[in-house]
């Protein structure tokens, strides 16, 4: 399990235990771990930064995978009409913290459990 998944597990333990006070910690851990493994088994995560997050109204999404990089933008455009023109035309893309060249790596397969970043240009000033 990635460090990010573990961070999410730890940050949500208290919230879930508040909803289910009768649930023992080890039962909760097994339940949550099973949920995360199931979720990771058939999806990959897309992280939205800056304008991408503003446009979608989200920090992240889970997308059914696997999927070629070349089809991701069409999928996001279907989900968020106008997203390609407003955000994606100027964004960088990373998969598991490695930048992806959309021309050379367009047919690279995003695997279930991968983490994709939609990164708008960074301005300085």
Short mmCIF file of N, CA and C in Angstrom, two decimals:
data_model
loop_
_atom_site.label_atom_id
_atom_site.label_comp_id
_atom_site.label_asym_id
_atom_site.label_seq_id
_atom_site.Cartn_x
_atom_site.Cartn_y
_atom_site.Cartn_z
N UNK A 1 0.85 -1.17 0.00
CA UNK A 1 0.00 0.00 0.00
C UNK A 1 0.90 1.23 0.00
N UNK A 2 0.58 2.23 -0.80
CA UNK A 2 1.42 3.41 -0.91
C UNK A 2 1.33 4.26 0.35
N UNK A 3 2.30 5.14 0.51
CA UNK A 3 2.32 6.04 1.66
C UNK A 3 1.07 6.92 1.66
N UNK A 4 0.63 7.33 0.47
CA UNK A 4 -0.57 8.18 0.37
C UNK A 4 -1.80 7.41 0.85
N UNK A 5 -1.92 6.15 0.50
CA UNK A 5 -3.06 5.33 0.97
C UNK A 5 -3.02 5.20 2.48
N UNK A 6 -1.85 4.95 3.02
CA UNK A 6 -1.73 4.83 4.47
C UNK A 6 -2.10 6.13 5.16
N UNK A 7 -1.69 7.24 4.57
CA UNK A 7 -2.04 8.55 5.12
C UNK A 7 -3.56 8.72 5.14
N UNK A 8 -4.22 8.33 4.06
CA UNK A 8 -5.68 8.43 4.00
C UNK A 8 -6.35 7.52 5.03
N UNK A 9 -5.81 6.33 5.20
CA UNK A 9 -6.36 5.40 6.20
C UNK A 9 -6.27 6.03 7.58
N UNK A 10 -5.11 6.52 7.93
CA UNK A 10 -4.91 7.09 9.26
C UNK A 10 -5.77 8.32 9.48
N UNK A 11 -5.94 9.15 8.46
CA UNK A 11 -6.73 10.37 8.63
C UNK A 11 -8.22 10.09 8.76
N UNK A 12 -8.65 8.92 8.29
CA UNK A 12 -10.08 8.60 8.33
C UNK A 12 -10.49 7.67 9.47
N UNK A 13 -9.54 7.13 10.19
CA UNK A 13 -9.86 6.20 11.28
C UNK A 13 -10.81 6.85 12.28
N UNK A 14 -10.48 8.02 12.74
CA UNK A 14 -11.30 8.68 13.75
C UNK A 14 -12.71 8.95 13.22
N UNK A 15 -12.82 9.42 11.99
CA UNK A 15 -14.13 9.73 11.41
C UNK A 15 -15.02 8.49 11.36
N UNK A 16 -14.46 7.38 10.92
CA UNK A 16 -15.26 6.16 10.79
C UNK A 16 -15.62 5.60 12.16
N UNK A 17 -14.70 5.66 13.10
CA UNK A 17 -15.01 5.16 14.44
C UNK A 17 -16.09 6.00 15.11
N UNK A 18 -16.17 7.28 14.79
CA UNK A 18 -17.24 8.12 15.32
C UNK A 18 -18.59 7.64 14.80
N UNK A 19 -18.63 7.20 13.56
CA UNK A 19 -19.88 6.71 12.97
C UNK A 19 -20.24 5.32 13.47
N UNK A 20 -19.24 4.52 13.79
CA UNK A 20 -19.45 3.14 14.23
C UNK A 20 -18.70 2.90 15.54
N UNK A 21 -19.17 3.46 16.64
CA UNK A 21 -18.42 3.32 17.89
C UNK A 21 -18.31 1.89 18.39
N UNK A 22 -19.17 0.99 17.94
CA UNK A 22 -19.10 -0.40 18.40
C UNK A 22 -18.07 -1.22 17.63
N UNK A 23 -17.50 -0.65 16.59
CA UNK A 23 -16.54 -1.37 15.76
C UNK A 23 -15.17 -1.37 16.44
N UNK A 24 -14.63 -2.53 16.70
CA UNK A 24 -13.31 -2.64 17.30
C UNK A 24 -12.25 -2.19 16.30
N UNK A 25 -11.13 -1.69 16.79
CA UNK A 25 -10.09 -1.16 15.92
C UNK A 25 -9.57 -2.19 14.93
N UNK A 26 -9.31 -3.43 15.37
CA UNK A 26 -8.79 -4.42 14.43
C UNK A 26 -9.83 -4.80 13.39
N UNK A 27 -11.12 -4.83 13.77
CA UNK A 27 -12.17 -5.09 12.79
C UNK A 27 -12.22 -3.95 11.77
N UNK A 28 -12.10 -2.73 12.27
CA UNK A 28 -12.11 -1.56 11.40
C UNK A 28 -10.94 -1.62 10.42
N UNK A 29 -9.75 -1.95 10.94
CA UNK A 29 -8.57 -2.01 10.08
C UNK A 29 -8.74 -3.02 8.97
N UNK A 30 -9.26 -4.20 9.31
CA UNK A 30 -9.48 -5.23 8.30
C UNK A 30 -10.52 -4.78 7.27
N UNK A 31 -11.59 -4.16 7.75
CA UNK A 31 -12.64 -3.68 6.85
C UNK A 31 -12.09 -2.61 5.91
N UNK A 32 -11.38 -1.64 6.47
CA UNK A 32 -10.85 -0.55 5.66
C UNK A 32 -9.79 -1.05 4.70
N UNK A 33 -8.91 -1.92 5.15
CA UNK A 33 -7.88 -2.46 4.26
C UNK A 33 -8.52 -3.21 3.10
N UNK A 34 -9.54 -3.99 3.38
CA UNK A 34 -10.24 -4.71 2.31
C UNK A 34 -10.90 -3.76 1.34
N UNK A 35 -11.47 -2.68 1.85
CA UNK A 35 -12.11 -1.67 1.00
C UNK A 35 -11.08 -1.01 0.11
N UNK A 36 -9.93 -0.64 0.69
CA UNK A 36 -8.89 0.02 -0.10
C UNK A 36 -8.34 -0.91 -1.17
N UNK A 37 -8.11 -2.16 -0.82
CA UNK A 37 -7.58 -3.11 -1.80
C UNK A 37 -8.58 -3.30 -2.93
N UNK A 38 -9.86 -3.43 -2.59
CA UNK A 38 -10.89 -3.58 -3.62
C UNK A 38 -10.94 -2.34 -4.50
N UNK A 39 -10.91 -1.16 -3.89
CA UNK A 39 -10.98 0.07 -4.67
C UNK A 39 -9.76 0.22 -5.57
N UNK A 40 -8.59 -0.14 -5.04
CA UNK A 40 -7.38 -0.01 -5.83
C UNK A 40 -7.30 -1.08 -6.92
N UNK A 41 -8.04 -2.16 -6.75
CA UNK A 41 -7.95 -3.27 -7.69
C UNK A 41 -8.50 -2.93 -9.06
N UNK A 42 -9.44 -2.01 -9.15
CA UNK A 42 -10.05 -1.75 -10.44
C UNK A 42 -10.10 -0.28 -10.83
N UNK A 43 -9.34 0.55 -10.14
CA UNK A 43 -9.30 1.98 -10.46
C UNK A 43 -7.89 2.53 -10.32
N UNK A 44 -7.69 3.71 -10.89
CA UNK A 44 -6.49 4.48 -10.60
C UNK A 44 -6.95 5.86 -10.13
N UNK A 45 -6.07 6.55 -9.45
CA UNK A 45 -6.41 7.84 -8.87
C UNK A 45 -5.91 8.97 -9.75
N UNK A 46 -6.75 9.99 -9.94
CA UNK A 46 -6.34 11.21 -10.63
C UNK A 46 -6.36 12.33 -9.60
N UNK A 47 -5.23 13.01 -9.45
CA UNK A 47 -5.11 14.14 -8.53
C UNK A 47 -5.20 15.42 -9.34
N UNK A 48 -6.04 16.34 -8.90
CA UNK A 48 -6.22 17.62 -9.59
C UNK A 48 -5.54 18.72 -8.77
N UNK A 49 -4.75 19.53 -9.44
CA UNK A 49 -4.06 20.63 -8.78
C UNK A 49 -4.50 21.96 -9.39
N UNK A 50 -4.51 23.01 -8.56
CA UNK A 50 -4.76 24.39 -8.98
C UNK A 50 -6.03 24.48 -9.83
N UNK A 51 -5.92 24.99 -11.07
CA UNK A 51 -7.09 25.21 -11.93
C UNK A 51 -7.86 23.93 -12.19
N UNK A 52 -7.16 22.81 -12.26
CA UNK A 52 -7.84 21.53 -12.49
C UNK A 52 -8.76 21.20 -11.32
N UNK A 53 -8.31 21.46 -10.12
CA UNK A 53 -9.12 21.22 -8.93
C UNK A 53 -10.29 22.20 -8.87
N UNK A 54 -10.03 23.44 -9.21
CA UNK A 54 -11.09 24.44 -9.22
C UNK A 54 -12.18 24.07 -10.22
N UNK A 55 -11.78 23.65 -11.41
CA UNK A 55 -12.75 23.33 -12.46
C UNK A 55 -13.60 22.12 -12.09
N UNK A 56 -12.98 21.09 -11.55
CA UNK A 56 -13.72 19.87 -11.21
C UNK A 56 -14.45 19.97 -9.88
N UNK A 57 -13.98 20.88 -9.03
CA UNK A 57 -14.54 20.97 -7.69
C UNK A 57 -14.06 19.86 -6.78
N UNK A 58 -12.99 19.17 -7.21
CA UNK A 58 -12.46 18.04 -6.45
C UNK A 58 -10.94 18.12 -6.40
N UNK A 59 -10.38 17.45 -5.41
CA UNK A 59 -8.93 17.30 -5.33
C UNK A 59 -8.48 16.01 -6.01
N UNK A 60 -9.39 15.04 -6.10
CA UNK A 60 -9.03 13.75 -6.72
C UNK A 60 -10.27 13.00 -7.18
N UNK A 61 -10.04 12.04 -8.05
CA UNK A 61 -11.07 11.17 -8.61
C UNK A 61 -10.51 9.75 -8.68
N UNK A 62 -11.38 8.78 -8.65
CA UNK A 62 -11.00 7.40 -8.96
C UNK A 62 -11.61 7.06 -10.31
N UNK A 63 -10.77 6.59 -11.23
CA UNK A 63 -11.18 6.31 -12.60
C UNK A 63 -11.01 4.81 -12.86
N UNK A 64 -11.99 4.17 -13.50
CA UNK A 64 -11.84 2.76 -13.84
C UNK A 64 -10.67 2.55 -14.79
N UNK A 65 -9.86 1.57 -14.51
CA UNK A 65 -8.71 1.30 -15.35
C UNK A 65 -8.66 -0.16 -15.72
N UNK A 66 -7.63 -0.55 -16.39
CA UNK A 66 -6.56 0.28 -16.95
C UNK A 66 -7.07 1.09 -18.14
N UNK A 67 -6.27 2.11 -18.52
CA UNK A 67 -6.65 3.01 -19.60
C UNK A 67 -5.39 3.62 -20.20
N UNK A 68 -5.32 3.70 -21.54
CA UNK A 68 -4.17 4.38 -22.14
C UNK A 68 -4.22 5.87 -21.82
N UNK A 69 -3.06 6.47 -21.68
CA UNK A 69 -2.97 7.91 -21.41
C UNK A 69 -3.77 8.68 -22.45
N UNK A 70 -3.71 8.25 -23.71
CA UNK A 70 -4.40 8.96 -24.79
C UNK A 70 -5.92 9.01 -24.59
N UNK A 71 -6.49 8.09 -23.86
CA UNK A 71 -7.95 8.08 -23.64
C UNK A 71 -8.35 8.81 -22.36
N UNK A 72 -7.39 9.13 -21.51
CA UNK A 72 -7.72 9.78 -20.24
C UNK A 72 -8.35 11.15 -20.47
N UNK A 73 -7.79 11.95 -21.36
CA UNK A 73 -8.32 13.30 -21.57
C UNK A 73 -9.75 13.25 -22.10
N UNK A 74 -10.04 12.31 -23.00
CA UNK A 74 -11.41 12.16 -23.51
C UNK A 74 -12.36 11.75 -22.38
N UNK A 75 -11.89 10.87 -21.51
CA UNK A 75 -12.70 10.44 -20.37
C UNK A 75 -13.01 11.63 -19.46
N UNK A 76 -11.99 12.44 -19.18
CA UNK A 76 -12.19 13.60 -18.30
C UNK A 76 -13.08 14.65 -18.97
N UNK A 77 -12.96 14.80 -20.27
CA UNK A 77 -13.82 15.74 -21.01
C UNK A 77 -15.27 15.29 -20.93
N UNK A 78 -15.52 13.99 -21.05
CA UNK A 78 -16.89 13.48 -20.92
C UNK A 78 -17.44 13.73 -19.52
N UNK A 79 -16.59 13.57 -18.54
CA UNK A 79 -17.02 13.73 -17.14
C UNK A 79 -17.19 15.20 -16.76
N UNK A 80 -16.30 16.05 -17.29
CA UNK A 80 -16.31 17.49 -16.99
C UNK A 80 -16.28 18.26 -18.31
N UNK A 81 -17.45 18.46 -18.95
CA UNK A 81 -17.47 19.15 -20.25
C UNK A 81 -16.74 20.50 -20.20
N UNK A 82 -15.89 20.72 -21.20
CA UNK A 82 -15.10 21.95 -21.27
C UNK A 82 -13.75 21.84 -20.61
N UNK A 83 -13.51 20.74 -19.91
CA UNK A 83 -12.26 20.56 -19.15
C UNK A 83 -11.04 20.55 -20.05
N UNK A 84 -11.15 19.93 -21.22
CA UNK A 84 -10.01 19.85 -22.14
C UNK A 84 -9.57 21.26 -22.55
N UNK A 85 -10.50 22.07 -22.98
CA UNK A 85 -10.17 23.42 -23.47
C UNK A 85 -9.71 24.34 -22.35
N UNK A 86 -10.40 24.30 -21.23
CA UNK A 86 -10.10 25.22 -20.13
C UNK A 86 -8.88 24.83 -19.32
N UNK A 87 -8.60 23.54 -19.21
CA UNK A 87 -7.53 23.09 -18.30
C UNK A 87 -6.48 22.23 -18.99
N UNK A 88 -6.91 21.20 -19.67
CA UNK A 88 -5.97 20.18 -20.15
C UNK A 88 -5.01 20.65 -21.22
N UNK A 89 -5.39 21.64 -22.02
CA UNK A 89 -4.51 22.06 -23.12
C UNK A 89 -3.19 22.63 -22.62
N UNK A 90 -3.14 23.09 -21.38
CA UNK A 90 -1.91 23.69 -20.87
C UNK A 90 -1.30 22.91 -19.70
N UNK A 91 -1.80 21.73 -19.42
CA UNK A 91 -1.35 20.97 -18.25
C UNK A 91 -0.24 19.98 -18.56
N UNK A 92 0.50 19.68 -17.52
CA UNK A 92 1.44 18.55 -17.56
C UNK A 92 0.73 17.37 -16.91
N UNK A 93 1.20 16.19 -17.23
CA UNK A 93 0.61 14.97 -16.69
C UNK A 93 1.72 14.13 -16.07
N UNK A 94 1.46 13.61 -14.88
CA UNK A 94 2.42 12.69 -14.27
C UNK A 94 1.71 11.39 -13.94
N UNK A 95 2.45 10.30 -14.01
CA UNK A 95 1.95 8.99 -13.60
C UNK A 95 2.96 8.44 -12.60
N UNK A 96 2.48 8.22 -11.38
CA UNK A 96 3.34 7.75 -10.29
C UNK A 96 4.57 8.64 -10.12
N UNK A 97 4.33 9.94 -10.13
CA UNK A 97 5.33 10.99 -9.91
C UNK A 97 6.32 11.18 -11.06
N UNK A 98 6.14 10.49 -12.17
CA UNK A 98 6.99 10.68 -13.35
C UNK A 98 6.21 11.43 -14.41
N UNK A 99 6.80 12.54 -14.90
CA UNK A 99 6.13 13.28 -15.97
C UNK A 99 6.00 12.42 -17.21
N UNK A 100 4.89 12.59 -17.93
CA UNK A 100 4.60 11.82 -19.13
C UNK A 100 4.62 12.76 -20.33
N UNK A 101 5.34 12.36 -21.37
CA UNK A 101 5.32 13.09 -22.64
C UNK A 101 4.10 12.59 -23.41
N UNK A 102 3.12 13.46 -23.57
CA UNK A 102 1.85 13.03 -24.16
C UNK A 102 1.98 12.59 -25.60
N UNK A 103 2.98 13.09 -26.31
CA UNK A 103 3.18 12.69 -27.70
C UNK A 103 3.87 11.33 -27.76
N UNK A 104 4.97 11.19 -27.03
CA UNK A 104 5.74 9.94 -27.06
C UNK A 104 5.09 8.81 -26.26
N UNK A 105 4.42 9.17 -25.16
CA UNK A 105 3.90 8.15 -24.25
C UNK A 105 2.37 8.04 -24.28
N UNK A 106 1.74 8.53 -25.34
CA UNK A 106 0.28 8.56 -25.41
C UNK A 106 -0.39 7.21 -25.27
N UNK A 107 0.29 6.15 -25.68
CA UNK A 107 -0.31 4.81 -25.58
C UNK A 107 0.12 4.06 -24.33
N UNK A 108 0.88 4.74 -23.46
CA UNK A 108 1.25 4.13 -22.19
C UNK A 108 -0.02 3.80 -21.41
N UNK A 109 -0.07 2.63 -20.84
CA UNK A 109 -1.25 2.17 -20.11
C UNK A 109 -1.17 2.62 -18.66
N UNK A 110 -2.19 3.35 -18.20
CA UNK A 110 -2.31 3.69 -16.78
C UNK A 110 -2.92 2.47 -16.11
N UNK A 111 -2.21 1.93 -15.15
CA UNK A 111 -2.63 0.69 -14.49
C UNK A 111 -3.49 0.98 -13.27
N UNK A 112 -4.30 0.01 -12.89
CA UNK A 112 -5.07 0.13 -11.66
C UNK A 112 -4.10 0.30 -10.49
N UNK A 113 -4.44 1.21 -9.58
CA UNK A 113 -3.58 1.50 -8.45
C UNK A 113 -2.60 2.63 -8.72
N UNK A 114 -2.45 3.05 -9.99
CA UNK A 114 -1.54 4.16 -10.32
C UNK A 114 -2.11 5.47 -9.81
N UNK A 115 -1.24 6.47 -9.73
CA UNK A 115 -1.62 7.81 -9.32
C UNK A 115 -1.23 8.78 -10.43
N UNK A 116 -2.22 9.46 -10.98
CA UNK A 116 -2.03 10.39 -12.10
C UNK A 116 -2.22 11.80 -11.57
N UNK A 117 -1.31 12.70 -11.92
CA UNK A 117 -1.43 14.10 -11.54
C UNK A 117 -1.73 14.96 -12.75
N UNK A 118 -2.74 15.83 -12.65
CA UNK A 118 -3.04 16.83 -13.67
C UNK A 118 -2.49 18.13 -13.12
N UNK A 119 -1.40 18.61 -13.74
CA UNK A 119 -0.64 19.72 -13.16
C UNK A 119 -0.65 20.92 -14.10
N UNK A 120 -1.45 21.95 -13.77
CA UNK A 120 -1.45 23.17 -14.57
C UNK A 120 -0.10 23.88 -14.46
N UNK A 121 0.18 24.79 -15.41
CA UNK A 121 1.46 25.50 -15.36
C UNK A 121 1.62 26.27 -14.05
N UNK A 122 2.84 26.33 -13.60
CA UNK A 122 3.15 27.06 -12.37
C UNK A 122 3.67 28.43 -12.77
N UNK A 123 3.09 29.47 -12.18
CA UNK A 123 3.55 30.82 -12.50
C UNK A 123 4.42 31.33 -11.36
N UNK A 124 5.27 32.24 -11.69
CA UNK A 124 6.11 32.85 -10.65
C UNK A 124 5.95 34.36 -10.74
N UNK A 125 6.38 35.00 -9.73
CA UNK A 125 6.22 36.44 -9.82
C UNK A 125 6.61 37.07 -8.61
#
